């Protein structure tokens, strides 16, 4: 038997026992009942002492039922080795004796405990982990988990076993928090848990950070275990990971998990509390995938993925091939449709080719004709040129005199033109000389103006110099008059003294004003309180007021909420109802106590909303804004939806008068809420007491579970999982109701209210008197303070005047110097003006001289212009005489010239004709040059003996035939050829796709031949174990594989039978009950245990929906399977276990004990070894 440090619990804690899985002997004490003959493994709790955490280790005990002797061997392990600083290293083991006990050893006294603790033997941590050899853990198994400020834990450490770990404890103690720590600590998201989405939600309330450390067993090739650390920060919802103390990224953690085959996101490995129902909802396809990841080797998972990919690719390739085949068919069909048009277009094409050939012949013939015409035109031109030359030779003597006279006329014309040019140049020179005269005149006038302006400046400067000299003399006289002395500091001191007095008076007046304002506010508050008390006094006189006053006494927060609600009803979608004690009443006072017995205190003071939005809005107001501790309820169903279990007539036959609802009056939504929450439509009441036979009849009928009659109340509890006889009836005396009593006005309360009201009236009078006194005194002080304004201003004015005189006198030397500088500038300016006058007079003389020179030059230019004019007139006279002589000679030779002109015109016409024929021949030649050489030779040969007119006739005939033959689709031939090319490409693509389909089929067949037998073998093993598990509970179950052509649709089908005579049915969320699904789920997970690839598996509260029989058989099989050698680590989380369950040496039971308070010696008194010894003595006395 081993005792191990096992748990750290939230501080402070209280020890709670939940060891119901032990075999209960007939003992009266709860401790003896809890222990039985089973082994409890170390429980380590934590508590707070003087602000520090201390740990308590309660030694475990092992016992075998088959032997009356009890062996107990205790070992304490030390802290796990770590290379980094450990936040938990200050924890020390306390509590328990830690020693082995023989069967005959007496119980240790409390005084011996310290000595026992001091003698604890440590075991080498390098050799053992949690009291076990490290080699017993599979690689990747969880050795320990440590948390700090995580969910409910302040600090906790879990030391785990290598096989089956059973974690038990009451609800809310933190069992599932261990599951959360494993999930988050190993880098998986919170969505795997089905719980809070934000990581910061897992930080303990009031703390900033949460820390998790998960130690994983190393692989044989690793030097040390892996310690994965996680720090969660609440503020920014961030996570930081470490591996063995070194910073790591989330990818590093995920890579480590993959290398260790940890699959927390696989429901076959990790089934948290909020995901149990989801497992049964897995589709068969999903279940196969989860199973392969949990139990199959990596290559099978890879094969399955490859088969899915290959089949998808094959399917896609087959679709492509089918599509290509269909496309080919469609394209060939469309090509055939074009055949008729293609034939017509082919005939048109032949005609067009013939037309092109005829056009080529036409070009050749046209070129031949154009070349011949060109040659003829050249011959005619040569003949005309010869005739012209002969005529020119015969008429040369007659024309020679005309030619010479014409040349003389041309020379005279040239002289005339030259003299016109000379005349124009002389006119331009005369005009330029006149401009020089004007410029010289303007320059002389400008210098005269400059001299006049300088003289005016001299006169102005003289006046300014006189004024400056006078001003300098005055300033020098002022400077000689020294002003009286002036002490600015003295004046400032006087001003500050007056201001200080004034400020003190204002401050004093302000104090009285503030006191008056405070009194005014107190008066207002006093008036408000008086009004409230007057209203309260009036309310005490009314029934509603009495109830409100009563509510204020018993629950102040509900009264505050009711007052706010009355004033803010318009803020809600539908009416929100106040406490039922105010909104409801009893129809018959005789039934008041009976009706109230069905309700609890919160039912009388709760608030009721009718919509979800109203509930949220009221919650935000009461909880968020007003910080009230009240109860809010909603009922979205109508009162008609709540029907009694039997009619009123049947109820009377049982001895009742009616249901509690029948005697309660109020708003229907409030009554519907009470029906929903407290079942008042099913709670029977009666004034007369029931006889025992009547009570037995009610209990046997099972329709009424709560009733009140006579002076008693009855509440019936049925545990159907333990059979129809498991019925508990609680009978209590009927208590006097506190509500709906119609009490009279409380005279004492009324007197208290009146006394408070009188006290407020007296206080109000006192406030008024004090207020007036403060106002009067404040006004007097403010008036005195204002009087100081004139005194202070008078001192400031005197100071300013004296200060101004002194400043003015001090600035006089600078002003005198400034004025002297201005005087010097003015004198310099006057001297410069005189220089300007002298210079202007000199320049004026120069300008007059230049003007005289320009006048003389202008005169010379005029003379030159006159000479040029006379020369031009003489030349023009000679030109007129030459023109007359030429005209006379031409008249005599006119006949000869006319014949020459006619010959020249004829020659020019022939030249143009030759050029035209040449262009036509060249164009025809270019047309021939474009033809192919061989084709041109053929055309030339065919053109022999034919004329262009013949070719034109043939062309007309062919074009007429072309017009007759028309196709419906002019583009048919081009489309036909396009389809032919596309069909060729599509055929190539089709063959490639068919080859791809064939290749994928071969790959699938090859891979399937390896995967399918392995899968069948794996499922066969699972089926054998699954069927065997069901046989042990006298039920039946089988696991098979549903195979499909599509590997993505391969699925696991689980079929189960829980009753004789039934057939096997598929496991799903609809056919089986919750307990049956839970049994099937755990049996399936257990069937994977021997084949598990993952190092650990977790199941949280799987036994909650099972009946005792199934739970016992499931536990038996779980212990048997999970405690075999060389199996993976297993965790079962549950809040309860049945008594008398099987135990195995390889399993470890962890009991979580948690609470708010614990006494200092509580954990030392909880010594399991002592409990077992007591049990053994009791069993021995039997």
mmCIF file with all atom_site columns, N, CA, C and O in Angstrom, residues 621-665:
data_model
loop_
_atom_site.group_PDB
_atom_site.id
_atom_site.type_symbol
_atom_site.label_atom_id
_atom_site.label_alt_id
_atom_site.label_comp_id
_atom_site.label_asym_id
_atom_site.label_entity_id
_atom_site.label_seq_id
_atom_site.pdbx_PDB_ins_code
_atom_site.Cartn_x
_atom_site.Cartn_y
_atom_site.Cartn_z
_atom_site.occupancy
_atom_site.B_iso_or_equiv
_atom_site.pdbx_formal_charge
_atom_site.auth_seq_id
_atom_site.auth_comp_id
_atom_site.auth_asym_id
_atom_site.auth_atom_id
_atom_site.pdbx_PDB_model_num
ATOM 1   N N  . UNK A 1 621 ? -30.016 46.694 -14.258 1.00 0.00 ? 621 UNK A N  1
ATOM 2   C CA . UNK A 1 621 ? -30.366 47.797 -13.353 1.00 0.00 ? 621 UNK A CA 1
ATOM 3   C C  . UNK A 1 621 ? -30.164 47.407 -11.896 1.00 0.00 ? 621 UNK A C  1
ATOM 4   O O  . UNK A 1 621 ? -29.509 48.117 -11.130 1.00 0.00 ? 621 UNK A O  1
ATOM 5   N N  . UNK A 1 622 ? -30.741 46.259 -11.491 1.00 0.00 ? 622 UNK A N  1
ATOM 6   C CA . UNK A 1 622 ? -30.694 45.862 -10.084 1.00 0.00 ? 622 UNK A CA 1
ATOM 7   C C  . UNK A 1 622 ? -29.297 45.395 -9.675  1.00 0.00 ? 622 UNK A C  1
ATOM 8   O O  . UNK A 1 622 ? -28.775 45.798 -8.628  1.00 0.00 ? 622 UNK A O  1
ATOM 9   N N  . UNK A 1 623 ? -28.675 44.533 -10.506 1.00 0.00 ? 623 UNK A N  1
ATOM 10  C CA . UNK A 1 623 ? -27.378 43.968 -10.138 1.00 0.00 ? 623 UNK A CA 1
ATOM 11  C C  . UNK A 1 623 ? -26.213 44.891 -10.502 1.00 0.00 ? 623 UNK A C  1
ATOM 12  O O  . UNK A 1 623 ? -25.285 45.058 -9.718  1.00 0.00 ? 623 UNK A O  1
ATOM 13  N N  . UNK A 1 624 ? -26.293 45.467 -11.713 1.00 0.00 ? 624 UNK A N  1
ATOM 14  C CA . UNK A 1 624 ? -25.173 46.279 -12.173 1.00 0.00 ? 624 UNK A CA 1
ATOM 15  C C  . UNK A 1 624 ? -25.183 47.696 -11.633 1.00 0.00 ? 624 UNK A C  1
ATOM 16  O O  . UNK A 1 624 ? -24.185 48.187 -11.104 1.00 0.00 ? 624 UNK A O  1
ATOM 17  N N  . UNK A 1 625 ? -26.330 48.396 -11.746 1.00 0.00 ? 625 UNK A N  1
ATOM 18  C CA . UNK A 1 625 ? -26.397 49.802 -11.347 1.00 0.00 ? 625 UNK A CA 1
ATOM 19  C C  . UNK A 1 625 ? -26.655 49.983 -9.851  1.00 0.00 ? 625 UNK A C  1
ATOM 20  O O  . UNK A 1 625 ? -25.967 50.730 -9.170  1.00 0.00 ? 625 UNK A O  1
ATOM 21  N N  . UNK A 1 626 ? -27.683 49.299 -9.334  1.00 0.00 ? 626 UNK A N  1
ATOM 22  C CA . UNK A 1 626 ? -28.116 49.531 -7.949  1.00 0.00 ? 626 UNK A CA 1
ATOM 23  C C  . UNK A 1 626 ? -27.447 48.584 -6.949  1.00 0.00 ? 626 UNK A C  1
ATOM 24  O O  . UNK A 1 626 ? -27.562 48.775 -5.738  1.00 0.00 ? 626 UNK A O  1
ATOM 25  N N  . UNK A 1 627 ? -26.753 47.530 -7.473  1.00 0.00 ? 627 UNK A N  1
ATOM 26  C CA . UNK A 1 627 ? -26.039 46.573 -6.601  1.00 0.00 ? 627 UNK A CA 1
ATOM 27  C C  . UNK A 1 627 ? -26.982 45.945 -5.583  1.00 0.00 ? 627 UNK A C  1
ATOM 28  O O  . UNK A 1 627 ? -26.647 45.784 -4.407  1.00 0.00 ? 627 UNK A O  1
ATOM 29  N N  . UNK A 1 628 ? -28.157 45.564 -6.014  1.00 0.00 ? 628 UNK A N  1
ATOM 30  C CA . UNK A 1 628 ? -29.144 44.960 -5.118  1.00 0.00 ? 628 UNK A CA 1
ATOM 31  C C  . UNK A 1 628 ? -28.997 43.441 -5.122  1.00 0.00 ? 628 UNK A C  1
ATOM 32  O O  . UNK A 1 628 ? -28.628 42.838 -6.128  1.00 0.00 ? 628 UNK A O  1
ATOM 33  N N  . UNK A 1 629 ? -29.302 42.844 -3.994  1.00 0.00 ? 629 UNK A N  1
ATOM 34  C CA . UNK A 1 629 ? -29.330 41.394 -3.873  1.00 0.00 ? 629 UNK A CA 1
ATOM 35  C C  . UNK A 1 629 ? -30.786 40.962 -3.844  1.00 0.00 ? 629 UNK A C  1
ATOM 36  O O  . UNK A 1 629 ? -31.405 40.845 -2.781  1.00 0.00 ? 629 UNK A O  1
ATOM 37  N N  . UNK A 1 630 ? -31.357 40.785 -5.010  1.00 0.00 ? 630 UNK A N  1
ATOM 38  C CA . UNK A 1 630 ? -32.762 40.420 -5.141  1.00 0.00 ? 630 UNK A CA 1
ATOM 39  C C  . UNK A 1 630 ? -32.864 39.214 -6.069  1.00 0.00 ? 630 UNK A C  1
ATOM 40  O O  . UNK A 1 630 ? -31.901 38.824 -6.726  1.00 0.00 ? 630 UNK A O  1
ATOM 41  N N  . UNK A 1 631 ? -34.063 38.627 -6.121  1.00 0.00 ? 631 UNK A N  1
ATOM 42  C CA . UNK A 1 631 ? -34.318 37.462 -6.965  1.00 0.00 ? 631 UNK A CA 1
ATOM 43  C C  . UNK A 1 631 ? -35.154 37.888 -8.160  1.00 0.00 ? 631 UNK A C  1
ATOM 44  O O  . UNK A 1 631 ? -36.208 38.514 -7.995  1.00 0.00 ? 631 UNK A O  1
ATOM 45  N N  . UNK A 1 632 ? -34.676 37.567 -9.374  1.00 0.00 ? 632 UNK A N  1
ATOM 46  C CA . UNK A 1 632 ? -35.393 37.874 -10.611 1.00 0.00 ? 632 UNK A CA 1
ATOM 47  C C  . UNK A 1 632 ? -35.806 36.572 -11.271 1.00 0.00 ? 632 UNK A C  1
ATOM 48  O O  . UNK A 1 632 ? -35.030 35.621 -11.332 1.00 0.00 ? 632 UNK A O  1
ATOM 49  N N  . UNK A 1 633 ? -37.040 36.520 -11.736 1.00 0.00 ? 633 UNK A N  1
ATOM 50  C CA . UNK A 1 633 ? -37.532 35.341 -12.433 1.00 0.00 ? 633 UNK A CA 1
ATOM 51  C C  . UNK A 1 633 ? -38.277 35.759 -13.684 1.00 0.00 ? 633 UNK A C  1
ATOM 52  O O  . UNK A 1 633 ? -38.815 36.857 -13.755 1.00 0.00 ? 633 UNK A O  1
ATOM 53  N N  . UNK A 1 634 ? -38.335 34.841 -14.631 1.00 0.00 ? 634 UNK A N  1
ATOM 54  C CA . UNK A 1 634 ? -39.080 35.075 -15.860 1.00 0.00 ? 634 UNK A CA 1
ATOM 55  C C  . UNK A 1 634 ? -39.960 33.866 -16.131 1.00 0.00 ? 634 UNK A C  1
ATOM 56  O O  . UNK A 1 634 ? -39.581 32.726 -15.832 1.00 0.00 ? 634 UNK A O  1
ATOM 57  N N  . UNK A 1 635 ? -41.102 34.119 -16.692 1.00 0.00 ? 635 UNK A N  1
ATOM 58  C CA . UNK A 1 635 ? -41.986 33.035 -17.109 1.00 0.00 ? 635 UNK A CA 1
ATOM 59  C C  . UNK A 1 635 ? -42.540 33.412 -18.472 1.00 0.00 ? 635 UNK A C  1
ATOM 60  O O  . UNK A 1 635 ? -43.332 34.365 -18.593 1.00 0.00 ? 635 UNK A O  1
ATOM 61  N N  . UNK A 1 636 ? -42.118 32.697 -19.493 1.00 0.00 ? 636 UNK A N  1
ATOM 62  C CA . UNK A 1 636 ? -42.526 33.011 -20.859 1.00 0.00 ? 636 UNK A CA 1
ATOM 63  C C  . UNK A 1 636 ? -43.743 32.199 -21.292 1.00 0.00 ? 636 UNK A C  1
ATOM 64  O O  . UNK A 1 636 ? -44.188 32.328 -22.424 1.00 0.00 ? 636 UNK A O  1
ATOM 65  N N  . UNK A 1 637 ? -44.249 31.362 -20.405 1.00 0.00 ? 637 UNK A N  1
ATOM 66  C CA . UNK A 1 637 ? -45.439 30.556 -20.714 1.00 0.00 ? 637 UNK A CA 1
ATOM 67  C C  . UNK A 1 637 ? -46.657 31.164 -20.042 1.00 0.00 ? 637 UNK A C  1
ATOM 68  O O  . UNK A 1 637 ? -46.556 31.807 -19.002 1.00 0.00 ? 637 UNK A O  1
ATOM 69  N N  . UNK A 1 638 ? -47.833 30.941 -20.641 1.00 0.00 ? 638 UNK A N  1
ATOM 70  C CA . UNK A 1 638 ? -49.062 31.470 -20.058 1.00 0.00 ? 638 UNK A CA 1
ATOM 71  C C  . UNK A 1 638 ? -49.537 30.563 -18.939 1.00 0.00 ? 638 UNK A C  1
ATOM 72  O O  . UNK A 1 638 ? -49.111 29.403 -18.812 1.00 0.00 ? 638 UNK A O  1
ATOM 73  N N  . UNK A 1 639 ? -50.455 31.074 -18.138 1.00 0.00 ? 639 UNK A N  1
ATOM 74  C CA . UNK A 1 639 ? -50.967 30.298 -17.003 1.00 0.00 ? 639 UNK A CA 1
ATOM 75  C C  . UNK A 1 639 ? -51.722 29.067 -17.487 1.00 0.00 ? 639 UNK A C  1
ATOM 76  O O  . UNK A 1 639 ? -51.733 28.028 -16.805 1.00 0.00 ? 639 UNK A O  1
ATOM 77  N N  . UNK A 1 640 ? -52.318 29.150 -18.668 1.00 0.00 ? 640 UNK A N  1
ATOM 78  C CA . UNK A 1 640 ? -53.078 28.005 -19.186 1.00 0.00 ? 640 UNK A CA 1
ATOM 79  C C  . UNK A 1 640 ? -52.182 26.815 -19.489 1.00 0.00 ? 640 UNK A C  1
ATOM 80  O O  . UNK A 1 640 ? -52.670 25.684 -19.604 1.00 0.00 ? 640 UNK A O  1
ATOM 81  N N  . UNK A 1 641 ? -50.880 27.065 -19.666 1.00 0.00 ? 641 UNK A N  1
ATOM 82  C CA . UNK A 1 641 ? -49.962 25.962 -19.991 1.00 0.00 ? 641 UNK A CA 1
ATOM 83  C C  . UNK A 1 641 ? -49.711 25.038 -18.808 1.00 0.00 ? 641 UNK A C  1
ATOM 84  O O  . UNK A 1 641 ? -49.193 23.943 -18.969 1.00 0.00 ? 641 UNK A O  1
ATOM 85  N N  . UNK A 1 642 ? -50.084 25.468 -17.593 1.00 0.00 ? 642 UNK A N  1
ATOM 86  C CA . UNK A 1 642 ? -49.835 24.669 -16.391 1.00 0.00 ? 642 UNK A CA 1
ATOM 87  C C  . UNK A 1 642 ? -51.139 23.987 -15.972 1.00 0.00 ? 642 UNK A C  1
ATOM 88  O O  . UNK A 1 642 ? -52.032 24.617 -15.378 1.00 0.00 ? 642 UNK A O  1
ATOM 89  N N  . UNK A 1 643 ? -51.272 22.717 -16.327 1.00 0.00 ? 643 UNK A N  1
ATOM 90  C CA . UNK A 1 643 ? -52.480 21.960 -16.025 1.00 0.00 ? 643 UNK A CA 1
ATOM 91  C C  . UNK A 1 643 ? -52.236 21.042 -14.823 1.00 0.00 ? 643 UNK A C  1
ATOM 92  O O  . UNK A 1 643 ? -51.165 20.473 -14.672 1.00 0.00 ? 643 UNK A O  1
ATOM 93  N N  . UNK A 1 644 ? -53.211 20.922 -13.968 1.00 0.00 ? 644 UNK A N  1
ATOM 94  C CA . UNK A 1 644 ? -53.061 20.061 -12.777 1.00 0.00 ? 644 UNK A CA 1
ATOM 95  C C  . UNK A 1 644 ? -52.978 18.593 -13.183 1.00 0.00 ? 644 UNK A C  1
ATOM 96  O O  . UNK A 1 644 ? -53.451 18.204 -14.263 1.00 0.00 ? 644 UNK A O  1
ATOM 97  N N  . UNK A 1 645 ? -52.392 17.744 -12.335 1.00 0.00 ? 645 UNK A N  1
ATOM 98  C CA . UNK A 1 645 ? -52.258 16.319 -12.670 1.00 0.00 ? 645 UNK A CA 1
ATOM 99  C C  . UNK A 1 645 ? -53.588 15.567 -12.657 1.00 0.00 ? 645 UNK A C  1
ATOM 100 O O  . UNK A 1 645 ? -53.689 14.492 -13.224 1.00 0.00 ? 645 UNK A O  1
ATOM 101 N N  . UNK A 1 646 ? -54.591 16.122 -11.981 1.00 0.00 ? 646 UNK A N  1
ATOM 102 C CA . UNK A 1 646 ? -55.909 15.491 -11.963 1.00 0.00 ? 646 UNK A CA 1
ATOM 103 C C  . UNK A 1 646 ? -56.972 16.579 -11.788 1.00 0.00 ? 646 UNK A C  1
ATOM 104 O O  . UNK A 1 646 ? -56.661 17.707 -11.380 1.00 0.00 ? 646 UNK A O  1
ATOM 105 N N  . UNK A 1 647 ? -58.179 16.275 -12.121 1.00 0.00 ? 647 UNK A N  1
ATOM 106 C CA . UNK A 1 647 ? -59.263 17.246 -12.026 1.00 0.00 ? 647 UNK A CA 1
ATOM 107 C C  . UNK A 1 647 ? -59.599 17.550 -10.571 1.00 0.00 ? 647 UNK A C  1
ATOM 108 O O  . UNK A 1 647 ? -59.220 16.807 -9.650  1.00 0.00 ? 647 UNK A O  1
ATOM 109 N N  . UNK A 1 648 ? -60.341 18.654 -10.364 1.00 0.00 ? 648 UNK A N  1
ATOM 110 C CA . UNK A 1 648 ? -60.737 19.031 -8.998  1.00 0.00 ? 648 UNK A CA 1
ATOM 111 C C  . UNK A 1 648 ? -61.631 17.961 -8.368  1.00 0.00 ? 648 UNK A C  1
ATOM 112 O O  . UNK A 1 648 ? -61.539 17.687 -7.156  1.00 0.00 ? 648 UNK A O  1
ATOM 113 N N  . UNK A 1 649 ? -62.517 17.348 -9.143  1.00 0.00 ? 649 UNK A N  1
ATOM 114 C CA . UNK A 1 649 ? -63.411 16.313 -8.596  1.00 0.00 ? 649 UNK A CA 1
ATOM 115 C C  . UNK A 1 649 ? -62.606 15.114 -8.109  1.00 0.00 ? 649 UNK A C  1
ATOM 116 O O  . UNK A 1 649 ? -62.880 14.559 -7.038  1.00 0.00 ? 649 UNK A O  1
ATOM 117 N N  . UNK A 1 650 ? -61.602 14.695 -8.918  1.00 0.00 ? 650 UNK A N  1
ATOM 118 C CA . UNK A 1 650 ? -60.753 13.576 -8.472  1.00 0.00 ? 650 UNK A CA 1
ATOM 119 C C  . UNK A 1 650 ? -59.991 13.957 -7.215  1.00 0.00 ? 650 UNK A C  1
ATOM 120 O O  . UNK A 1 650 ? -59.800 13.136 -6.307  1.00 0.00 ? 650 UNK A O  1
ATOM 121 N N  . UNK A 1 651 ? -59.559 15.227 -7.158  1.00 0.00 ? 651 UNK A N  1
ATOM 122 C CA . UNK A 1 651 ? -58.783 15.683 -6.006  1.00 0.00 ? 651 UNK A CA 1
ATOM 123 C C  . UNK A 1 651 ? -59.614 15.616 -4.728  1.00 0.00 ? 651 UNK A C  1
ATOM 124 O O  . UNK A 1 651 ? -59.116 15.257 -3.658  1.00 0.00 ? 651 UNK A O  1
ATOM 125 N N  . UNK A 1 652 ? -60.882 15.962 -4.844  1.00 0.00 ? 652 UNK A N  1
ATOM 126 C CA . UNK A 1 652 ? -61.777 15.925 -3.666  1.00 0.00 ? 652 UNK A CA 1
ATOM 127 C C  . UNK A 1 652 ? -61.905 14.495 -3.148  1.00 0.00 ? 652 UNK A C  1
ATOM 128 O O  . UNK A 1 652 ? -61.989 14.252 -1.933  1.00 0.00 ? 652 UNK A O  1
ATOM 129 N N  . UNK A 1 653 ? -61.884 13.529 -4.054  1.00 0.00 ? 653 UNK A N  1
ATOM 130 C CA . UNK A 1 653 ? -62.001 12.124 -3.635  1.00 0.00 ? 653 UNK A CA 1
ATOM 131 C C  . UNK A 1 653 ? -60.812 11.678 -2.788  1.00 0.00 ? 653 UNK A C  1
ATOM 132 O O  . UNK A 1 653 ? -60.916 10.747 -2.003  1.00 0.00 ? 653 UNK A O  1
ATOM 133 N N  . UNK A 1 654 ? -59.665 12.352 -2.965  1.00 0.00 ? 654 UNK A N  1
ATOM 134 C CA . UNK A 1 654 ? -58.495 12.024 -2.141  1.00 0.00 ? 654 UNK A CA 1
ATOM 135 C C  . UNK A 1 654 ? -58.548 12.718 -0.784  1.00 0.00 ? 654 UNK A C  1
ATOM 136 O O  . UNK A 1 654 ? -57.675 12.499 0.045   1.00 0.00 ? 654 UNK A O  1
ATOM 137 N N  . UNK A 1 655 ? -59.531 13.592 -0.565  1.00 0.00 ? 655 UNK A N  1
ATOM 138 C CA . UNK A 1 655 ? -59.641 14.279 0.719   1.00 0.00 ? 655 UNK A CA 1
ATOM 139 C C  . UNK A 1 655 ? -59.137 15.709 0.688   1.00 0.00 ? 655 UNK A C  1
ATOM 140 O O  . UNK A 1 655 ? -59.044 16.354 1.743   1.00 0.00 ? 655 UNK A O  1
ATOM 141 N N  . UNK A 1 656 ? -58.783 16.265 -0.493  1.00 0.00 ? 656 UNK A N  1
ATOM 142 C CA . UNK A 1 656 ? -58.288 17.635 -0.602  1.00 0.00 ? 656 UNK A CA 1
ATOM 143 C C  . UNK A 1 656 ? -59.421 18.577 -1.010  1.00 0.00 ? 656 UNK A C  1
ATOM 144 O O  . UNK A 1 656 ? -60.427 18.157 -1.598  1.00 0.00 ? 656 UNK A O  1
ATOM 145 N N  . UNK A 1 657 ? -59.206 19.871 -0.728  1.00 0.00 ? 657 UNK A N  1
ATOM 146 C CA . UNK A 1 657 ? -60.189 20.874 -1.128  1.00 0.00 ? 657 UNK A CA 1
ATOM 147 C C  . UNK A 1 657 ? -59.864 21.457 -2.503  1.00 0.00 ? 657 UNK A C  1
ATOM 148 O O  . UNK A 1 657 ? -60.752 21.978 -3.185  1.00 0.00 ? 657 UNK A O  1
ATOM 149 N N  . UNK A 1 658 ? -58.617 21.447 -2.898  1.00 0.00 ? 658 UNK A N  1
ATOM 150 C CA . UNK A 1 658 ? -58.215 22.005 -4.189  1.00 0.00 ? 658 UNK A CA 1
ATOM 151 C C  . UNK A 1 658 ? -56.710 22.148 -4.243  1.00 0.00 ? 658 UNK A C  1
ATOM 152 O O  . UNK A 1 658 ? -55.967 21.636 -3.379  1.00 0.00 ? 658 UNK A O  1
ATOM 153 N N  . UNK A 1 659 ? -56.226 22.858 -5.277  1.00 0.00 ? 659 UNK A N  1
ATOM 154 C CA . UNK A 1 659 ? -54.803 23.136 -5.421  1.00 0.00 ? 659 UNK A CA 1
ATOM 155 C C  . UNK A 1 659 ? -54.483 24.500 -4.832  1.00 0.00 ? 659 UNK A C  1
ATOM 156 O O  . UNK A 1 659 ? -55.360 25.370 -4.709  1.00 0.00 ? 659 UNK A O  1
ATOM 157 N N  . UNK A 1 660 ? -53.215 24.700 -4.472  1.00 0.00 ? 660 UNK A N  1
ATOM 158 C CA . UNK A 1 660 ? -52.805 25.992 -3.912  1.00 0.00 ? 660 UNK A CA 1
ATOM 159 C C  . UNK A 1 660 ? -53.135 27.120 -4.880  1.00 0.00 ? 660 UNK A C  1
ATOM 160 O O  . UNK A 1 660 ? -53.488 28.234 -4.472  1.00 0.00 ? 660 UNK A O  1
ATOM 161 N N  . UNK A 1 661 ? -53.019 26.866 -6.186  1.00 0.00 ? 661 UNK A N  1
ATOM 162 C CA . UNK A 1 661 ? -53.323 27.889 -7.185  1.00 0.00 ? 661 UNK A CA 1
ATOM 163 C C  . UNK A 1 661 ? -54.771 28.352 -7.112  1.00 0.00 ? 661 UNK A C  1
ATOM 164 O O  . UNK A 1 661 ? -55.083 29.510 -7.400  1.00 0.00 ? 661 UNK A O  1
ATOM 165 N N  . UNK A 1 662 ? -55.683 27.454 -6.725  1.00 0.00 ? 662 UNK A N  1
ATOM 166 C CA . UNK A 1 662 ? -57.112 27.795 -6.693  1.00 0.00 ? 662 UNK A CA 1
ATOM 167 C C  . UNK A 1 662 ? -57.425 28.866 -5.660  1.00 0.00 ? 662 UNK A C  1
ATOM 168 O O  . UNK A 1 662 ? -58.419 29.588 -5.799  1.00 0.00 ? 662 UNK A O  1
ATOM 169 N N  . UNK A 1 663 ? -56.588 29.000 -4.645  1.00 0.00 ? 663 UNK A N  1
ATOM 170 C CA . UNK A 1 663 ? -56.891 29.922 -3.544  1.00 0.00 ? 663 UNK A CA 1
ATOM 171 C C  . UNK A 1 663 ? -55.989 31.164 -3.572  1.00 0.00 ? 663 UNK A C  1
ATOM 172 O O  . UNK A 1 663 ? -55.964 31.920 -2.606  1.00 0.00 ? 663 UNK A O  1
ATOM 173 N N  . UNK A 1 664 ? -55.268 31.323 -4.657  1.00 0.00 ? 664 UNK A N  1
ATOM 174 C CA . UNK A 1 664 ? -54.347 32.457 -4.765  1.00 0.00 ? 664 UNK A CA 1
ATOM 175 C C  . UNK A 1 664 ? -54.806 33.358 -5.899  1.00 0.00 ? 664 UNK A C  1
ATOM 176 O O  . UNK A 1 664 ? -55.108 32.893 -7.009  1.00 0.00 ? 664 UNK A O  1
ATOM 177 N N  . UNK A 1 665 ? -54.915 34.650 -5.623  1.00 0.00 ? 665 UNK A N  1
ATOM 178 C CA . UNK A 1 665 ? -55.338 35.634 -6.617  1.00 0.00 ? 665 UNK A CA 1
ATOM 179 C C  . UNK A 1 665 ? -54.167 36.563 -6.927  1.00 0.00 ? 665 UNK A C  1
ATOM 180 O O  . UNK A 1 665 ? -53.425 36.957 -6.014  1.00 0.00 ? 665 UNK A O  1
#
